[in-house]
Tab-separated table of C-alpha atoms in Angstrom:
chain	number	residue	atom	x	y	z
A	1	MET	CA	98.042	122.658	92.827
A	2	ASP	CA	99.455	121.207	96.369
A	3	SER	CA	96.896	124.244	97.995
A	4	GLN	CA	93.732	123.069	95.785
A	5	SER	CA	94.414	119.436	96.549
A	6	ASN	CA	94.501	116.494	98.859
A	7	SER	CA	97.801	115.495	96.858
A	8	HIS	CA	101.387	116.443	96.648
A	9	PHE	CA	102.775	117.294	93.583
A	10	TYR	CA	106.376	117.572	92.363
A	11	VAL	CA	107.598	118.384	88.808
A	12	GLN	CA	111.102	116.924	87.671
A	13	ALA	CA	111.836	119.472	84.867
A	14	GLN	CA	114.443	117.360	83.159
A	15	SER	CA	112.245	114.522	82.313
A	16	GLY	CA	109.101	116.568	81.983
A	17	THR	CA	107.189	114.585	84.571
A	18	LEU	CA	104.692	115.632	86.959
A	19	PHE	CA	104.471	113.421	90.169
A	20	LYS	CA	101.080	113.348	92.052
A	21	LEU	CA	101.381	111.516	95.283
A	22	VAL	CA	98.415	110.561	97.457
A	23	ARG	CA	98.812	110.783	101.158
A	24	ASP	CA	96.842	108.166	103.509
A	25	LYS	CA	93.649	109.819	104.747
A	26	TYR	CA	94.169	108.507	108.417
A	27	SER	CA	97.243	108.252	110.631
A	28	PRO	CA	98.317	105.163	112.382
A	29	LYS	CA	98.834	106.803	115.750
A	30	GLU	CA	95.453	108.718	115.580
A	31	HIS	CA	93.018	106.564	114.023
A	32	PHE	CA	94.359	103.095	113.707
A	33	TRP	CA	91.309	101.084	112.637
A	34	ARG	CA	90.210	103.417	110.042
A	35	TRP	CA	93.582	103.550	108.650
A	36	LEU	CA	94.121	99.888	108.899
A	37	GLY	CA	90.667	99.384	107.172
A	38	ARG	CA	90.731	102.184	104.506
A	39	ASP	CA	94.410	103.160	103.623
A	40	ILE	CA	95.739	99.483	103.991
A	41	ILE	CA	93.298	96.969	103.370
A	42	SER	CA	90.532	98.301	101.139
A	43	LYS	CA	93.202	101.095	99.155
A	44	ARG	CA	96.417	98.982	99.135
A	45	LEU	CA	95.918	95.356	99.704
A	46	ALA	CA	92.846	95.285	97.676
A	47	GLY	CA	93.990	97.498	94.588
A	48	THR	CA	91.638	100.284	94.698
A	49	TYR	CA	94.226	102.873	95.336
A	50	ASP	CA	93.763	106.050	93.917
A	51	ALA	CA	96.651	105.985	91.029
A	52	ARG	CA	95.128	102.758	89.631
A	53	LYS	CA	91.691	103.882	89.659
A	54	GLU	CA	92.924	107.410	87.734
A	55	PHE	CA	94.721	105.172	85.504
A	56	ALA	CA	91.681	102.668	84.601
A	57	SER	CA	89.462	105.831	84.184
A	58	ARG	CA	91.924	107.664	82.044
A	59	ARG	CA	91.886	104.501	79.303
A	60	ILE	CA	87.996	104.750	79.119
A	61	LEU	CA	88.116	108.416	78.540
A	62	GLU	CA	90.959	108.213	75.886
A	63	GLN	CA	88.926	105.513	74.281
A	64	LEU	CA	85.994	108.037	73.982
A	65	GLY	CA	88.532	110.477	72.261
A	66	GLN	CA	88.727	112.894	75.096
A	67	HIS	CA	92.100	114.306	75.954
A	68	THR	CA	93.927	113.564	79.106
A	69	VAL	CA	97.483	113.753	80.215
A	70	ASP	CA	99.919	110.940	79.252
A	71	VAL	CA	100.759	108.445	82.034
A	72	ARG	CA	104.526	107.383	82.441
A	73	CYS	CA	103.760	105.294	85.162
A	74	TYR	CA	101.728	104.533	88.623
A	75	GLY	CA	102.220	102.633	91.708
A	76	VAL	CA	101.570	102.121	95.271
A	77	ALA	CA	103.836	102.085	98.429
A	78	LEU	CA	104.458	98.505	99.904
A	79	ASN	CA	105.797	99.908	102.681
A	80	PHE	CA	102.730	100.290	105.152
A	81	LEU	CA	104.142	103.300	107.129
A	82	ASN	CA	104.946	105.352	104.283
A	83	PRO	CA	101.923	107.803	104.373
A	84	LEU	CA	102.182	108.302	100.802
A	85	GLY	CA	100.252	105.738	99.375
A	86	SER	CA	100.190	106.127	95.744
A	87	LEU	CA	101.886	107.529	93.012
A	88	TYR	CA	100.851	108.850	89.765
A	89	ALA	CA	103.515	110.080	87.061
A	90	MET	CA	102.433	112.246	84.187
A	91	LYS	CA	103.652	114.191	81.637
A	92	HIS	CA	104.090	117.892	82.630
A	93	ILE	CA	101.958	120.228	80.126
A	94	GLU	CA	103.363	123.591	80.028
A	95	ASN	CA	101.427	126.724	78.490
A	96	CYS	CA	97.816	125.551	80.185
A	97	VAL	CA	95.561	127.279	82.608
A	98	THR	CA	92.970	125.542	84.773
A	99	GLY	CA	89.196	125.473	83.526
A	100	SER	CA	88.126	128.189	85.966
A	101	VAL	CA	91.035	130.452	84.967
A	102	TYR	CA	90.271	129.940	81.278
A	103	PHE	CA	86.414	130.478	81.968
A	104	GLU	CA	87.077	133.891	83.575
A	105	THR	CA	88.880	135.230	80.405
A	106	LEU	CA	86.054	134.261	77.880
A	107	ASP	CA	83.441	136.692	76.960
A	108	GLU	CA	79.551	135.463	76.780
A	109	ALA	CA	79.855	133.775	73.594
A	110	GLY	CA	82.992	131.866	74.433
A	111	ARG	CA	81.582	131.219	77.733
A	112	TYR	CA	78.315	129.290	76.229
A	113	SER	CA	80.608	127.762	73.768
A	114	PHE	CA	82.899	126.212	76.617
A	115	ILE	CA	79.632	124.898	78.407
A	116	GLU	CA	78.349	123.276	75.266
A	117	THR	CA	81.919	121.725	74.781
A	118	LEU	CA	82.114	120.424	78.530
A	119	SER	CA	78.457	119.061	78.247
A	120	LEU	CA	79.236	116.980	75.007
A	121	GLN	CA	81.759	115.406	76.737
A	122	VAL	CA	80.360	114.426	79.996
A	123	ILE	CA	77.089	113.225	78.124
A	124	GLN	CA	79.547	111.228	75.724
A	125	LEU	CA	80.720	109.717	79.179
A	126	ALA	CA	77.188	109.302	80.514
A	127	LYS	CA	76.102	107.340	77.327
A	128	ALA	CA	78.996	104.850	78.086
A	129	GLY	CA	77.658	104.318	81.458
A	130	TYR	CA	80.024	106.709	83.544
A	131	TYR	CA	80.442	109.908	84.954
A	132	HIS	CA	83.131	112.259	86.520
A	133	ARG	CA	83.571	111.600	90.289
A	134	ASP	CA	84.570	115.127	90.724
A	135	LEU	CA	83.915	117.416	87.948
A	136	HIS	CA	84.684	120.627	88.449
A	137	LEU	CA	86.271	123.602	86.443
A	138	ASP	CA	89.848	122.924	88.250
A	139	ASN	CA	89.947	119.264	87.195
A	140	LEU	CA	90.393	120.610	83.732
A	141	LEU	CA	93.016	122.191	81.553
A	142	MET	CA	92.705	124.364	78.759
A	143	ASP	CA	96.016	124.122	76.684
A	144	ASP	CA	97.449	126.701	74.031
A	145	GLN	CA	95.428	124.722	70.882
A	146	GLN	CA	92.383	125.439	73.061
A	147	ARG	CA	91.900	121.825	73.844
A	148	LEU	CA	89.890	120.684	76.841
A	149	ILE	CA	92.333	118.256	78.780
A	150	TRP	CA	90.780	116.177	81.805
A	151	ILE	CA	93.519	116.027	84.584
A	152	ASP	CA	91.525	114.224	87.517
A	153	THR	CA	90.494	111.527	85.335
A	154	HIS	CA	88.725	109.419	88.264
A	155	ILE	CA	85.385	108.470	86.647
A	156	LYS	CA	82.792	105.970	88.425
A	157	ALA	CA	79.696	103.936	87.007
A	158	LEU	CA	76.294	105.631	86.846
A	159	PRO	CA	73.985	104.101	89.097
A	160	SER	CA	70.864	102.882	87.620
A	161	SER	CA	68.418	104.646	90.095
A	162	SER	CA	67.375	107.779	88.761
A	163	LYS	CA	67.179	109.512	92.129
A	164	LYS	CA	70.477	108.715	92.477
A	165	ARG	CA	71.480	110.303	89.357
A	166	ALA	CA	69.566	113.417	90.014
A	167	ALA	CA	71.410	113.667	93.097
A	168	LEU	CA	74.806	113.138	91.153
A	169	LEU	CA	73.762	115.908	88.791
A	170	GLU	CA	73.163	118.497	91.868
A	171	ASN	CA	76.363	117.620	93.403
A	172	MET	CA	78.117	118.098	89.879
A	173	LEU	CA	76.504	121.604	89.479
A	174	ALA	CA	77.144	122.632	93.483
A	175	ASN	CA	80.763	121.615	92.965
A	176	SER	CA	81.294	122.875	89.223
A	177	ARG	CA	83.155	126.215	90.287
A	178	ILE	CA	81.056	128.029	87.806
A	179	GLU	CA	79.722	130.881	89.625
A	180	SER	CA	77.032	132.471	87.162
A	181	ALA	CA	73.609	130.961	87.716
A	182	THR	CA	73.161	131.499	84.045
A	183	TYR	CA	75.799	129.007	82.766
A	184	CYS	CA	74.938	126.522	85.605
A	185	SER	CA	71.536	126.365	84.019
A	186	GLN	CA	72.831	126.143	80.756
A	187	LEU	CA	74.851	123.088	82.200
A	188	ARG	CA	71.954	121.417	83.763
A	189	GLU	CA	69.753	121.645	80.548
A	190	ARG	CA	72.273	119.699	78.763
A	191	LEU	CA	72.874	117.139	81.254
A	192	GLU	CA	69.688	116.661	82.856
A	193	SER	CA	68.350	113.882	80.208
A	194	TYR	CA	71.262	111.727	81.100
A	195	PHE	CA	71.230	112.152	85.080
């Protein structure tokens, strides 16, 4: 996961906990003012650090009945010189694969069904007034019960502007990690009326 993410991950086998540590974007030595403004004032002091946003987003997804990973705790580094700004500790789930790995193993009917399930969950979230900030198949897991589990749960409020919603849809499709134009078109058709 480290290779596909800006975060660092550690598993504690005894407790079955996966720790996600988010590094500051800027270094105080190289970009002092950006580090101070974004990583310290905007993120840590204003309380908009990644772990807190992810926890709040997870609660919304759970209220909609969508599967997420159980959270053990989250927090922020009070020591400003610690470059690992926030911590998110969650249950480590075994016997899962990422959405992209799972998608590749499916036949045509299975892929069509997967896109339908994904679309329904994205539409349900859009009806509640939100969208996934980083919607792509590697931010999903499929467990051994064939349940879709959201693992990067950062969501944001949908903009009211139809132009901005259309741009969001294009961004989602471009970053979805769905290589086939056929399945991207299927996803577009399902989501277009909500974005």
